[in-house]
PDB file of C-alpha atoms and ligand atoms in Angstrom:
ATOM      1  CA  UNK A  10      11.554 -31.482  -6.837  1.00  0.00           C
ATOM      2  CA  UNK A  11      10.457 -29.148  -9.659  1.00  0.00           C
ATOM      3  CA  UNK A  12       7.147 -27.388  -9.084  1.00  0.00           C
ATOM      4  CA  UNK A  13       4.784 -25.826 -11.605  1.00  0.00           C
ATOM      5  CA  UNK A  14       3.154 -23.341  -9.239  1.00  0.00           C
ATOM      6  CA  UNK A  15       4.144 -21.750  -5.935  1.00  0.00           C
ATOM      7  CA  UNK A  16       1.632 -21.773  -3.130  1.00  0.00           C
ATOM      8  CA  UNK A  17       2.232 -18.924  -0.704  1.00  0.00           C
ATOM      9  CA  UNK A  18       0.689 -19.890   2.626  1.00  0.00           C
ATOM     10  CA  UNK A  19      -0.879 -16.899   4.401  1.00  0.00           C
ATOM     11  CA  UNK A  20      -2.559 -18.616   7.358  1.00  0.00           C
ATOM     12  CA  UNK A  21      -0.097 -17.512  10.039  1.00  0.00           C
ATOM     13  CA  UNK A  22      -0.680 -13.874   9.011  1.00  0.00           C
ATOM     14  CA  UNK A  23      -4.001 -13.388   7.207  1.00  0.00           C
ATOM     15  CA  UNK A  24      -5.578 -16.215   9.214  1.00  0.00           C
ATOM     16  CA  UNK A  25      -4.308 -15.476  12.697  1.00  0.00           C
ATOM     17  CA  UNK A  26      -4.942 -11.744  12.482  1.00  0.00           C
ATOM     18  CA  UNK A  27      -8.591 -12.377  11.600  1.00  0.00           C
ATOM     19  CA  UNK A  28      -9.438 -14.530  14.596  1.00  0.00           C
ATOM     20  CA  UNK A  29     -10.203 -13.318  18.088  1.00  0.00           C
ATOM     21  CA  UNK A  30      -7.898 -15.689  19.961  1.00  0.00           C
ATOM     22  CA  UNK A  31      -4.109 -15.404  20.091  1.00  0.00           C
ATOM     23  CA  UNK A  32      -2.193 -18.547  19.159  1.00  0.00           C
ATOM     24  CA  UNK A  33       0.630 -19.176  21.642  1.00  0.00           C
ATOM     25  CA  UNK A  34       4.118 -18.795  20.148  1.00  0.00           C
ATOM     26  CA  UNK A  35       5.049 -22.457  20.681  1.00  0.00           C
ATOM     27  CA  UNK A  36       1.920 -23.538  18.788  1.00  0.00           C
ATOM     28  CA  UNK A  37       2.737 -21.130  15.930  1.00  0.00           C
ATOM     29  CA  UNK A  38       6.215 -22.632  15.689  1.00  0.00           C
ATOM     30  CA  UNK A  39       4.868 -26.194  15.611  1.00  0.00           C
ATOM     31  CA  UNK A  40       2.254 -25.250  13.003  1.00  0.00           C
ATOM     32  CA  UNK A  41       4.789 -23.510  10.738  1.00  0.00           C
ATOM     33  CA  UNK A  42       7.141 -26.505  11.105  1.00  0.00           C
ATOM     34  CA  UNK A  43       4.318 -28.803   9.956  1.00  0.00           C
ATOM     35  CA  UNK A  44       3.424 -26.532   7.002  1.00  0.00           C
ATOM     36  CA  UNK A  45       7.061 -26.517   5.921  1.00  0.00           C
ATOM     37  CA  UNK A  46       7.230 -30.266   6.512  1.00  0.00           C
ATOM     38  CA  UNK A  47       4.261 -30.702   4.161  1.00  0.00           C
ATOM     39  CA  UNK A  48       6.279 -29.025   1.402  1.00  0.00           C
ATOM     40  CA  UNK A  49       5.148 -25.395   1.502  1.00  0.00           C
ATOM     41  CA  UNK A  50       8.082 -23.209   0.492  1.00  0.00           C
ATOM     42  CA  UNK A  51       6.729 -19.688   1.047  1.00  0.00           C
ATOM     43  CA  UNK A  52       4.928 -18.736   4.247  1.00  0.00           C
ATOM     44  CA  UNK A  53       3.711 -15.329   5.390  1.00  0.00           C
ATOM     45  CA  UNK A  54       4.523 -15.820   9.052  1.00  0.00           C
ATOM     46  CA  UNK A  55       3.114 -12.636  10.552  1.00  0.00           C
ATOM     47  CA  UNK A  56       2.549  -8.921  10.429  1.00  0.00           C
ATOM     48  CA  UNK A  57       4.779  -6.141  11.752  1.00  0.00           C
ATOM     49  CA  UNK A  58       2.131  -3.987  13.395  1.00  0.00           C
ATOM     50  CA  UNK A  59       2.036  -2.495  16.899  1.00  0.00           C
ATOM     51  CA  UNK A  60       1.013  -5.168  19.416  1.00  0.00           C
ATOM     52  CA  UNK A  61      -1.678  -2.845  20.796  1.00  0.00           C
ATOM     53  CA  UNK A  62      -3.449  -3.072  17.410  1.00  0.00           C
ATOM     54  CA  UNK A  63      -2.951  -6.798  16.867  1.00  0.00           C
ATOM     55  CA  UNK A  64      -1.901  -8.715  19.982  1.00  0.00           C
ATOM     56  CA  UNK A  65      -1.946 -11.886  17.841  1.00  0.00           C
ATOM     57  CA  UNK A  66       1.232 -10.588  16.152  1.00  0.00           C
ATOM     58  CA  UNK A  67       3.187  -9.462  19.224  1.00  0.00           C
ATOM     59  CA  UNK A  68       5.678 -12.335  18.783  1.00  0.00           C
ATOM     60  CA  UNK A  69       6.224 -11.795  15.050  1.00  0.00           C
ATOM     61  CA  UNK A  70       9.995 -11.159  15.261  1.00  0.00           C
ATOM     62  CA  UNK A  71      10.441 -14.367  17.233  1.00  0.00           C
ATOM     63  CA  UNK A  72       8.322 -16.326  14.756  1.00  0.00           C
ATOM     64  CA  UNK A  73      10.414 -14.919  11.884  1.00  0.00           C
ATOM     65  CA  UNK A  74      13.626 -15.936  13.647  1.00  0.00           C
ATOM     66  CA  UNK A  75      12.309 -19.466  14.086  1.00  0.00           C
ATOM     67  CA  UNK A  76      11.099 -19.709  10.473  1.00  0.00           C
ATOM     68  CA  UNK A  77      14.450 -18.554   9.069  1.00  0.00           C
ATOM     69  CA  UNK A  78      15.870 -21.882  10.245  1.00  0.00           C
ATOM     70  CA  UNK A  79      13.677 -23.914   7.858  1.00  0.00           C
ATOM     71  CA  UNK A  80      15.626 -25.025   4.772  1.00  0.00           C
ATOM     72  CA  UNK A  81      14.384 -23.711   1.446  1.00  0.00           C
ATOM     73  CA  UNK A  82      11.638 -21.600   3.004  1.00  0.00           C
ATOM     74  CA  UNK A  83      10.944 -18.042   1.864  1.00  0.00           C
ATOM     75  CA  UNK A  84       9.918 -16.196   5.012  1.00  0.00           C
ATOM     76  CA  UNK A  85       7.489 -13.375   4.354  1.00  0.00           C
ATOM     77  CA  UNK A  86       5.853 -10.823   6.603  1.00  0.00           C
ATOM     78  CA  UNK A  87       3.326  -8.098   6.064  1.00  0.00           C
ATOM     79  CA  UNK A  88       4.119  -4.484   6.919  1.00  0.00           C
ATOM     80  CA  UNK A  89       1.507  -1.739   6.624  1.00  0.00           C
ATOM     81  CA  UNK A  90       4.018   1.144   6.616  1.00  0.00           C
ATOM     82  CA  UNK A  91       7.700   2.172   6.630  1.00  0.00           C
ATOM     83  CA  UNK A  92       8.146   1.530  10.333  1.00  0.00           C
ATOM     84  CA  UNK A  93       6.758  -1.991   9.993  1.00  0.00           C
ATOM     85  CA  UNK A  94       8.884  -2.661   6.907  1.00  0.00           C
ATOM     86  CA  UNK A  95      12.020  -1.491   8.737  1.00  0.00           C
ATOM     87  CA  UNK A  96      11.222  -3.873  11.606  1.00  0.00           C
ATOM     88  CA  UNK A  97      10.569  -6.744   9.180  1.00  0.00           C
ATOM     89  CA  UNK A  98      13.870  -6.148   7.382  1.00  0.00           C
ATOM     90  CA  UNK A  99      15.703  -5.901  10.727  1.00  0.00           C
ATOM     91  CA  UNK A 100      14.145  -9.241  11.733  1.00  0.00           C
ATOM     92  CA  UNK A 101      15.670 -10.821   8.636  1.00  0.00           C
ATOM     93  CA  UNK A 102      12.649 -11.651   6.445  1.00  0.00           C
ATOM     94  CA  UNK A 103      13.274 -12.648   2.822  1.00  0.00           C
ATOM     95  CA  UNK A 104      10.238 -10.795   1.541  1.00  0.00           C
ATOM     96  CA  UNK A 105       8.080  -7.910   2.784  1.00  0.00           C
ATOM     97  CA  UNK A 106       4.540  -7.520   1.552  1.00  0.00           C
ATOM     98  CA  UNK A 107       2.660  -4.235   1.746  1.00  0.00           C
ATOM     99  CA  UNK A 108      -1.073  -3.891   1.190  1.00  0.00           C
ATOM    100  CA  UNK A 109      -2.182  -1.036  -1.074  1.00  0.00           C
ATOM    101  CA  UNK A 110      -5.892  -0.555  -1.719  1.00  0.00           C
ATOM    102  CA  UNK A 111      -7.044  -0.324  -5.308  1.00  0.00           C
ATOM    103  CA  UNK A 112     -10.167   1.436  -4.041  1.00  0.00           C
ATOM    104  CA  UNK A 113      -9.683   5.008  -2.819  1.00  0.00           C
ATOM    105  CA  UNK A 114     -12.543   4.624  -0.330  1.00  0.00           C
ATOM    106  CA  UNK A 115     -10.995   1.468   1.156  1.00  0.00           C
ATOM    107  CA  UNK A 116      -7.579   3.126   1.344  1.00  0.00           C
ATOM    108  CA  UNK A 117      -8.929   6.130   3.234  1.00  0.00           C
ATOM    109  CA  UNK A 118     -11.008   3.992   5.584  1.00  0.00           C
ATOM    110  CA  UNK A 119      -8.251   1.463   6.242  1.00  0.00           C
ATOM    111  CA  UNK A 120      -5.031   3.450   6.468  1.00  0.00           C
ATOM    112  CA  UNK A 121      -6.336   7.047   6.280  1.00  0.00           C
ATOM    113  CA  UNK A 122      -4.161   7.655   3.238  1.00  0.00           C
ATOM    114  CA  UNK A 123      -4.916   8.095  -0.426  1.00  0.00           C
ATOM    115  CA  UNK A 124      -3.630   5.558  -2.940  1.00  0.00           C
ATOM    116  CA  UNK A 125      -1.089   8.119  -4.180  1.00  0.00           C
ATOM    117  CA  UNK A 126       0.184   8.597  -0.636  1.00  0.00           C
ATOM    118  CA  UNK A 127       0.522   4.823  -0.253  1.00  0.00           C
ATOM    119  CA  UNK A 128       2.603   4.654  -3.439  1.00  0.00           C
ATOM    120  CA  UNK A 129       4.940   7.180  -1.787  1.00  0.00           C
ATOM    121  CA  UNK A 130       5.148   4.991   1.336  1.00  0.00           C
ATOM    122  CA  UNK A 131       6.064   2.019  -0.844  1.00  0.00           C
ATOM    123  CA  UNK A 132       8.707   4.109  -2.619  1.00  0.00           C
ATOM    124  CA  UNK A 133      10.287   4.893   0.776  1.00  0.00           C
ATOM    125  CA  UNK A 134      10.245   1.191   1.686  1.00  0.00           C
ATOM    126  CA  UNK A 135      12.021   0.350  -1.589  1.00  0.00           C
ATOM    127  CA  UNK A 136      14.624   3.033  -0.835  1.00  0.00           C
ATOM    128  CA  UNK A 137      15.184   1.573   2.634  1.00  0.00           C
ATOM    129  CA  UNK A 138      15.514  -1.916   1.166  1.00  0.00           C
ATOM    130  CA  UNK A 139      17.987  -0.716  -1.486  1.00  0.00           C
ATOM    131  CA  UNK A 140      20.123   0.927   1.201  1.00  0.00           C
ATOM    132  CA  UNK A 141      20.014  -1.730   3.917  1.00  0.00           C
ATOM    133  CA  UNK A 142      19.080  -5.117   2.519  1.00  0.00           C
ATOM    134  CA  UNK A 143      19.128  -5.299  -1.302  1.00  0.00           C
ATOM    135  CA  UNK A 144      18.431  -9.047  -1.214  1.00  0.00           C
ATOM    136  CA  UNK A 145      14.987  -8.558   0.367  1.00  0.00           C
ATOM    137  CA  UNK A 146      12.106  -8.696  -2.089  1.00  0.00           C
ATOM    138  CA  UNK A 147       9.274  -6.188  -1.874  1.00  0.00           C
ATOM    139  CA  UNK A 148       5.783  -7.291  -2.814  1.00  0.00           C
ATOM    140  CA  UNK A 149       2.572  -5.302  -2.924  1.00  0.00           C
ATOM    141  CA  UNK A 150      -0.807  -6.939  -2.717  1.00  0.00           C
ATOM    142  CA  UNK A 151      -3.391  -4.713  -4.380  1.00  0.00           C
ATOM    143  CA  UNK A 152      -6.350  -5.189  -2.059  1.00  0.00           C
ATOM    144  CA  UNK A 153      -9.950  -4.704  -3.231  1.00  0.00           C
ATOM    145  CA  UNK A 154      -8.678  -5.084  -6.822  1.00  0.00           C
ATOM    146  CA  UNK A 155     -11.906  -6.835  -7.837  1.00  0.00           C
ATOM    147  CA  UNK A 156     -14.410  -4.741  -5.933  1.00  0.00           C
ATOM    148  CA  UNK A 157     -14.896  -2.925  -2.658  1.00  0.00           C
ATOM    149  CA  UNK A 158     -17.647  -3.108  -0.061  1.00  0.00           C
ATOM    150  CA  UNK A 159     -17.435   0.694   0.417  1.00  0.00           C
ATOM    151  CA  UNK A 160     -17.307   2.039  -3.134  1.00  0.00           C
ATOM    152  CA  UNK A 161     -18.616  -0.989  -5.054  1.00  0.00           C
ATOM    153  CA  UNK A 162     -16.942  -1.746  -8.395  1.00  0.00           C
ATOM    154  CA  UNK A 163     -13.277  -0.769  -8.803  1.00  0.00           C
ATOM    155  CA  UNK A 164     -12.445   0.260 -12.389  1.00  0.00           C
ATOM    156  CA  UNK A 165      -9.860  -1.983 -14.111  1.00  0.00           C
ATOM    157  CA  UNK A 166      -8.053   1.166 -15.245  1.00  0.00           C
ATOM    158  CA  UNK A 167      -7.467   2.179 -11.607  1.00  0.00           C
ATOM    159  CA  UNK A 168      -5.869  -1.200 -10.846  1.00  0.00           C
ATOM    160  CA  UNK A 169      -3.652  -1.131 -13.949  1.00  0.00           C
ATOM    161  CA  UNK A 170      -2.541   2.465 -13.316  1.00  0.00           C
ATOM    162  CA  UNK A 171      -1.692   1.674  -9.691  1.00  0.00           C
ATOM    163  CA  UNK A 172       0.233  -1.466 -10.673  1.00  0.00           C
ATOM    164  CA  UNK A 173       2.256   0.600 -13.167  1.00  0.00           C
ATOM    165  CA  UNK A 174       3.024   3.256 -10.534  1.00  0.00           C
ATOM    166  CA  UNK A 175       4.183   0.604  -8.062  1.00  0.00           C
ATOM    167  CA  UNK A 176       6.353  -1.141 -10.653  1.00  0.00           C
ATOM    168  CA  UNK A 177       7.934   2.229 -11.442  1.00  0.00           C
ATOM    169  CA  UNK A 178       8.543   2.678  -7.701  1.00  0.00           C
ATOM    170  CA  UNK A 179      10.712  -0.461  -7.747  1.00  0.00           C
ATOM    171  CA  UNK A 180       8.337  -3.086  -6.329  1.00  0.00           C
ATOM    172  CA  UNK A 181       9.403  -6.614  -7.334  1.00  0.00           C
ATOM    173  CA  UNK A 182       6.012  -8.332  -7.331  1.00  0.00           C
ATOM    174  CA  UNK A 183       2.537  -6.857  -7.576  1.00  0.00           C
ATOM    175  CA  UNK A 184      -0.315  -9.224  -6.849  1.00  0.00           C
ATOM    176  CA  UNK A 185      -4.069  -8.810  -6.998  1.00  0.00           C
ATOM    177  CA  UNK A 186      -6.251  -9.498  -3.971  1.00  0.00           C
ATOM    178  CA  UNK A 187      -9.955 -10.202  -3.900  1.00  0.00           C
ATOM    179  CA  UNK A 188     -10.229  -8.874  -0.358  1.00  0.00           C
ATOM    180  CA  UNK A 189     -14.007  -8.813  -0.324  1.00  0.00           C
ATOM    181  CA  UNK A 190     -14.721 -11.995  -2.296  1.00  0.00           C
ATOM    182  CA  UNK A 191     -16.383 -10.181  -5.192  1.00  0.00           C
ATOM    183  CA  UNK A 192     -14.336 -11.534  -8.120  1.00  0.00           C
ATOM    184  CA  UNK A 193     -15.571 -13.839 -10.867  1.00  0.00           C
ATOM    185  CA  UNK A 194     -13.436 -15.914 -13.275  1.00  0.00           C
ATOM    186  CA  UNK A 195     -13.995 -13.684 -16.329  1.00  0.00           C
ATOM    187  CA  UNK A 196     -12.905 -10.645 -14.325  1.00  0.00           C
ATOM    188  CA  UNK A 197      -9.867 -12.477 -12.897  1.00  0.00           C
ATOM    189  CA  UNK A 198      -8.759 -13.476 -16.396  1.00  0.00           C
ATOM    190  CA  UNK A 199      -9.263  -9.973 -17.804  1.00  0.00           C
ATOM    191  CA  UNK A 200      -7.572  -8.075 -14.981  1.00  0.00           C
ATOM    192  CA  UNK A 201      -4.507 -10.327 -14.670  1.00  0.00           C
ATOM    193  CA  UNK A 202      -4.040 -10.155 -18.447  1.00  0.00           C
ATOM    194  CA  UNK A 203      -4.244  -6.374 -18.402  1.00  0.00           C
ATOM    195  CA  UNK A 204      -1.853  -6.056 -15.457  1.00  0.00           C
ATOM    196  CA  UNK A 205       0.629  -8.470 -17.057  1.00  0.00           C
ATOM    197  CA  UNK A 206       0.480  -6.507 -20.316  1.00  0.00           C
ATOM    198  CA  UNK A 207       1.376  -3.404 -18.285  1.00  0.00           C
ATOM    199  CA  UNK A 208       4.061  -4.673 -15.857  1.00  0.00           C
ATOM    200  CA  UNK A 209       5.133  -8.051 -17.295  1.00  0.00           C
ATOM    201  CA  UNK A 210       7.155 -10.324 -15.002  1.00  0.00           C
ATOM    202  CA  UNK A 211       6.492  -8.121 -11.979  1.00  0.00           C
ATOM    203  CA  UNK A 212       2.969  -9.525 -11.937  1.00  0.00           C
ATOM    204  CA  UNK A 213       2.701 -11.388  -8.644  1.00  0.00           C
ATOM    205  CA  UNK A 214       0.335 -13.638  -6.802  1.00  0.00           C
ATOM    206  CA  UNK A 215      -3.394 -14.210  -7.007  1.00  0.00           C
ATOM    207  CA  UNK A 216      -4.873 -13.740  -3.537  1.00  0.00           C
ATOM    208  CA  UNK A 217      -8.417 -14.956  -3.966  1.00  0.00           C
ATOM    209  CA  UNK A 218     -11.191 -15.487  -1.472  1.00  0.00           C
ATOM    210  CA  UNK A 219     -13.950 -18.038  -1.282  1.00  0.00           C
ATOM    211  CA  UNK A 220     -16.568 -15.796   0.291  1.00  0.00           C
ATOM    212  CA  UNK A 221     -19.121 -16.593  -2.411  1.00  0.00           C
ATOM    213  CA  UNK A 222     -17.807 -20.025  -3.379  1.00  0.00           C
ATOM    214  CA  UNK A 223     -15.785 -18.905  -6.419  1.00  0.00           C
ATOM    215  CA  UNK A 224     -12.328 -19.148  -4.860  1.00  0.00           C
ATOM    216  CA  UNK A 225     -11.074 -22.209  -6.752  1.00  0.00           C
ATOM    217  CA  UNK A 226     -12.796 -21.213 -10.009  1.00  0.00           C
ATOM    218  CA  UNK A 227     -11.030 -17.867  -9.764  1.00  0.00           C
ATOM    219  CA  UNK A 228      -7.665 -19.556  -9.060  1.00  0.00           C
ATOM    220  CA  UNK A 229      -8.087 -21.715 -12.142  1.00  0.00           C
ATOM    221  CA  UNK A 230      -8.965 -18.649 -14.227  1.00  0.00           C
ATOM    222  CA  UNK A 231      -5.779 -16.957 -13.006  1.00  0.00           C
ATOM    223  CA  UNK A 232      -3.743 -20.090 -13.807  1.00  0.00           C
ATOM    224  CA  UNK A 233      -5.188 -20.152 -17.314  1.00  0.00           C
ATOM    225  CA  UNK A 234      -3.777 -16.671 -18.014  1.00  0.00           C
ATOM    226  CA  UNK A 235      -0.313 -17.470 -16.682  1.00  0.00           C
ATOM    227  CA  UNK A 236      -0.438 -16.769 -12.929  1.00  0.00           C
ATOM    228  CA  UNK A 237       1.918 -19.169 -11.126  1.00  0.00           C
ATOM    229  CA  UNK A 238       1.849 -17.876  -7.522  1.00  0.00           C
ATOM    230  CA  UNK A 239      -1.249 -18.395  -5.396  1.00  0.00           C
ATOM    231  CA  UNK A 240      -1.967 -17.249  -1.855  1.00  0.00           C
ATOM    232  CA  UNK A 241      -4.093 -19.533   0.274  1.00  0.00           C
ATOM    233  CA  UNK A 242      -4.724 -20.321   3.895  1.00  0.00           C
ATOM    234  CA  UNK A 243      -4.412 -23.636   5.715  1.00  0.00           C
ATOM    235  CA  UNK A 244      -7.848 -24.621   6.998  1.00  0.00           C
ATOM    236  CA  UNK A 245      -9.247 -21.553   5.191  1.00  0.00           C
ATOM    237  CA  UNK A 246      -8.422 -19.568   8.298  1.00  0.00           C
ATOM    238  CA  UNK A 247      -9.153 -15.848   8.150  1.00  0.00           C
ATOM    239  CA  UNK A 248      -9.735 -13.635   5.157  1.00  0.00           C
ATOM    240  CA  UNK A 249     -12.443 -11.486   6.762  1.00  0.00           C
ATOM    241  CA  UNK A 250     -15.455 -13.549   5.735  1.00  0.00           C
ATOM    242  CA  UNK A 251     -18.380 -11.154   5.504  1.00  0.00           C
ATOM    243  CA  UNK A 252     -21.016 -13.799   4.987  1.00  0.00           C
ATOM    244  CA  UNK A 253     -21.565 -15.731   8.221  1.00  0.00           C
ATOM    245  CA  UNK A 254     -20.558 -19.374   7.892  1.00  0.00           C
ATOM    246  CA  UNK A 255     -18.603 -18.712   4.706  1.00  0.00           C
ATOM    247  CA  UNK A 256     -14.847 -19.099   4.544  1.00  0.00           C
ATOM    248  CA  UNK A 257     -12.710 -16.187   3.448  1.00  0.00           C
ATOM    249  CA  UNK A 258      -9.360 -17.256   2.091  1.00  0.00           C
ATOM    250  CA  UNK A 259      -9.047 -20.040  -0.439  1.00  0.00           C
ATOM    251  CA  UNK A 260      -8.282 -23.252   1.470  1.00  0.00           C
ATOM    252  CA  UNK A 261      -4.715 -24.483   0.850  1.00  0.00           C
ATOM    253  CA  UNK A 262      -5.744 -28.149   1.071  1.00  0.00           C
ATOM    254  CA  UNK A 263      -8.424 -27.736  -1.629  1.00  0.00           C
ATOM    255  CA  UNK A 264      -6.102 -25.627  -3.808  1.00  0.00           C
ATOM    256  CA  UNK A 265      -3.392 -28.308  -3.670  1.00  0.00           C
ATOM    257  CA  UNK A 266      -5.967 -30.950  -4.583  1.00  0.00           C
ATOM    258  CA  UNK A 267      -7.239 -28.856  -7.511  1.00  0.00           C
ATOM    259  CA  UNK A 268      -3.793 -28.472  -9.034  1.00  0.00           C
ATOM    260  CA  UNK A 269      -2.289 -31.867  -8.206  1.00  0.00           C
ATOM    261  CA  UNK A 270      -5.330 -33.721  -9.526  1.00  0.00           C
ATOM    262  CA  UNK A 271      -4.999 -31.905 -12.866  1.00  0.00           C
ATOM    263  CA  UNK A 272      -1.290 -32.705 -13.097  1.00  0.00           C
ATOM    264  CA  UNK A 273       0.131 -29.362 -11.920  1.00  0.00           C
ATOM    265  CA  UNK A 274       2.878 -29.957  -9.343  1.00  0.00           C
ATOM    266  CA  UNK A 275       2.742 -27.928  -6.125  1.00  0.00           C
ATOM    267  CA  UNK A 276       5.456 -29.732  -4.138  1.00  0.00           C
ATOM    268  CA  UNK A 277       2.965 -30.151  -1.287  1.00  0.00           C
ATOM    269  CA  UNK A 278       2.121 -33.483   0.378  1.00  0.00           C
ATOM    270  CA  UNK A 279      -1.627 -33.475   0.970  1.00  0.00           C
ATOM    271  CA  UNK A 280      -1.629 -36.163   3.662  1.00  0.00           C
ATOM    272  CA  UNK A 281       0.880 -34.205   5.712  1.00  0.00           C
ATOM    273  CA  UNK A 282      -0.969 -30.958   5.076  1.00  0.00           C
ATOM    274  CA  UNK A 283      -4.244 -32.478   6.257  1.00  0.00           C
ATOM    275  CA  UNK A 284      -2.573 -33.981   9.331  1.00  0.00           C
ATOM    276  CA  UNK A 285      -1.145 -30.533  10.155  1.00  0.00           C
ATOM    277  CA  UNK A 286      -4.708 -29.296  10.764  1.00  0.00           C
ATOM    278  CA  UNK A 287      -4.502 -30.946  14.187  1.00  0.00           C
ATOM    279  CA  UNK A 288      -1.667 -28.559  15.113  1.00  0.00           C
ATOM    280  CA  UNK A 289      -3.598 -25.550  13.827  1.00  0.00           C
ATOM    281  CA  UNK A 290      -6.620 -26.654  15.825  1.00  0.00           C
ATOM    282  CA  UNK A 291      -4.528 -27.303  18.952  1.00  0.00           C
ATOM    283  CA  UNK A 292      -3.273 -23.710  18.839  1.00  0.00           C
ATOM    284  CA  UNK A 293      -6.774 -22.305  18.257  1.00  0.00           C
ATOM    285  CA  UNK A 294      -9.217 -24.544  20.110  1.00  0.00           C
ATOM    286  CA  UNK A 295     -12.799 -24.214  18.914  1.00  0.00           C
ATOM    287  CA  UNK A 296     -11.951 -22.133  15.832  1.00  0.00           C
ATOM    288  CA  UNK A 297     -13.885 -23.368  12.759  1.00  0.00           C
ATOM    289  CA  UNK A 298     -11.672 -24.767   9.994  1.00  0.00           C
ATOM    290  CA  UNK A 299     -12.735 -25.026   6.363  1.00  0.00           C
ATOM    291  CA  UNK A 300     -11.924 -27.230   3.404  1.00  0.00           C
ATOM    292  CA  UNK A 301     -13.703 -30.018   1.578  1.00  0.00           C
ATOM    293  CA  UNK A 302     -10.732 -32.220   0.643  1.00  0.00           C
ATOM    294  CA  UNK A 303      -9.849 -32.796   4.328  1.00  0.00           C
ATOM    295  CA  UNK A 304     -13.435 -33.948   4.984  1.00  0.00           C
ATOM    296  CA  UNK A 305     -13.730 -36.159   1.911  1.00  0.00           C
ATOM    297  CA  UNK A 306     -10.169 -37.490   1.942  1.00  0.00           C
ATOM    298  CA  UNK A 307      -8.072 -38.254  -1.131  1.00  0.00           C
ATOM    299  CA  UNK A 308      -9.889 -40.278  -3.790  1.00  0.00           C
ATOM    300  CA  UNK A 309      -8.889 -43.903  -4.331  1.00  0.00           C
ATOM    301  CA  UNK A 310      -6.029 -44.109  -6.801  1.00  0.00           C
ATOM    302  CA  UNK A 311      -5.042 -40.446  -6.387  1.00  0.00           C
ATOM    303  CA  UNK A 312      -1.673 -39.755  -7.997  1.00  0.00           C
ATOM    304  CA  UNK A 313       0.437 -36.653  -7.362  1.00  0.00           C
ATOM    305  CA  UNK A 314       1.409 -34.637 -10.433  1.00  0.00           C
ATOM    306  CA  UNK A 315       5.088 -35.511  -9.921  1.00  0.00           C
ATOM    307  CA  UNK A 316       4.303 -39.249 -10.051  1.00  0.00           C
ATOM    308  CA  UNK A 317       2.137 -39.220 -13.136  1.00  0.00           C
ATOM    309  CA  UNK A 318       3.339 -41.287 -16.063  1.00  0.00           C
ATOM    310  CA  UNK A 319       2.292 -38.601 -18.572  1.00  0.00           C
ATOM    311  CA  UNK A 320       4.615 -36.053 -16.987  1.00  0.00           C
TER     312      UNK A 320
HETATM  313 ZN1   ZN B  26      -7.042 -12.951   2.304  1.00  0.00          ZN
END
């Protein structure tokens, strides 16, 4: 089934690492099976970090092993450093994603390294990949690309310069992340256009948050300037929501509805995706889930993009 955009599901990583509870491994497996069953073809299944930092991710290698058995699925994992990337590659992932802060203040606070030092780390990861597993793709998500709670605005020039340095270091995909939910559609359009002008086809996913209610508007703005990979989270899980009661990550269910209803094929079955919320909830009892499409249901006469006569 041809798709027009790729939705990269980040719930099992971005979502699970942001909640207090640890989802049991069997529940993670069942949830990932249901996400794949709903048609998602790229899932970030976990993070290769020491279990003492994130006990939620202690079973990541096992979850990767399980996910590798799903046909047609690109299995991704996050790694914050060379050691994590080596473990991810050893576990057999198809794609490793590394976070690099666009804001110097965020970089120092988060990983105690400057942005330039992080570019060096990424260069070492690329070297490791080239030597051991040339088929593995390396992605960088530029966090705080649209603003930072520590330093405030992040200059566009900083983001573009960093993207160019990472492309030169051999990174395959460089995406932009609105880590703190500060982006607006005009800014999303401008920054993706500038980054694409600088690094072309290496421009990666839009990782946008809904902290202030602009998540879907920002996704649409990115789509309008040619972005075709979108990160989102099932049930809107995670994404470090700073405003109490607000969701962080863009909700996968709402994102699928946005695109399918306007005739853009995602390959995702919304009924199955909404039903899969029961498995997410079973693994994380009491955790609030977000999304408006699951509450409202599909409108009468809803037609998937693939089934539309004008396609
Ligand atoms: Zn996020």
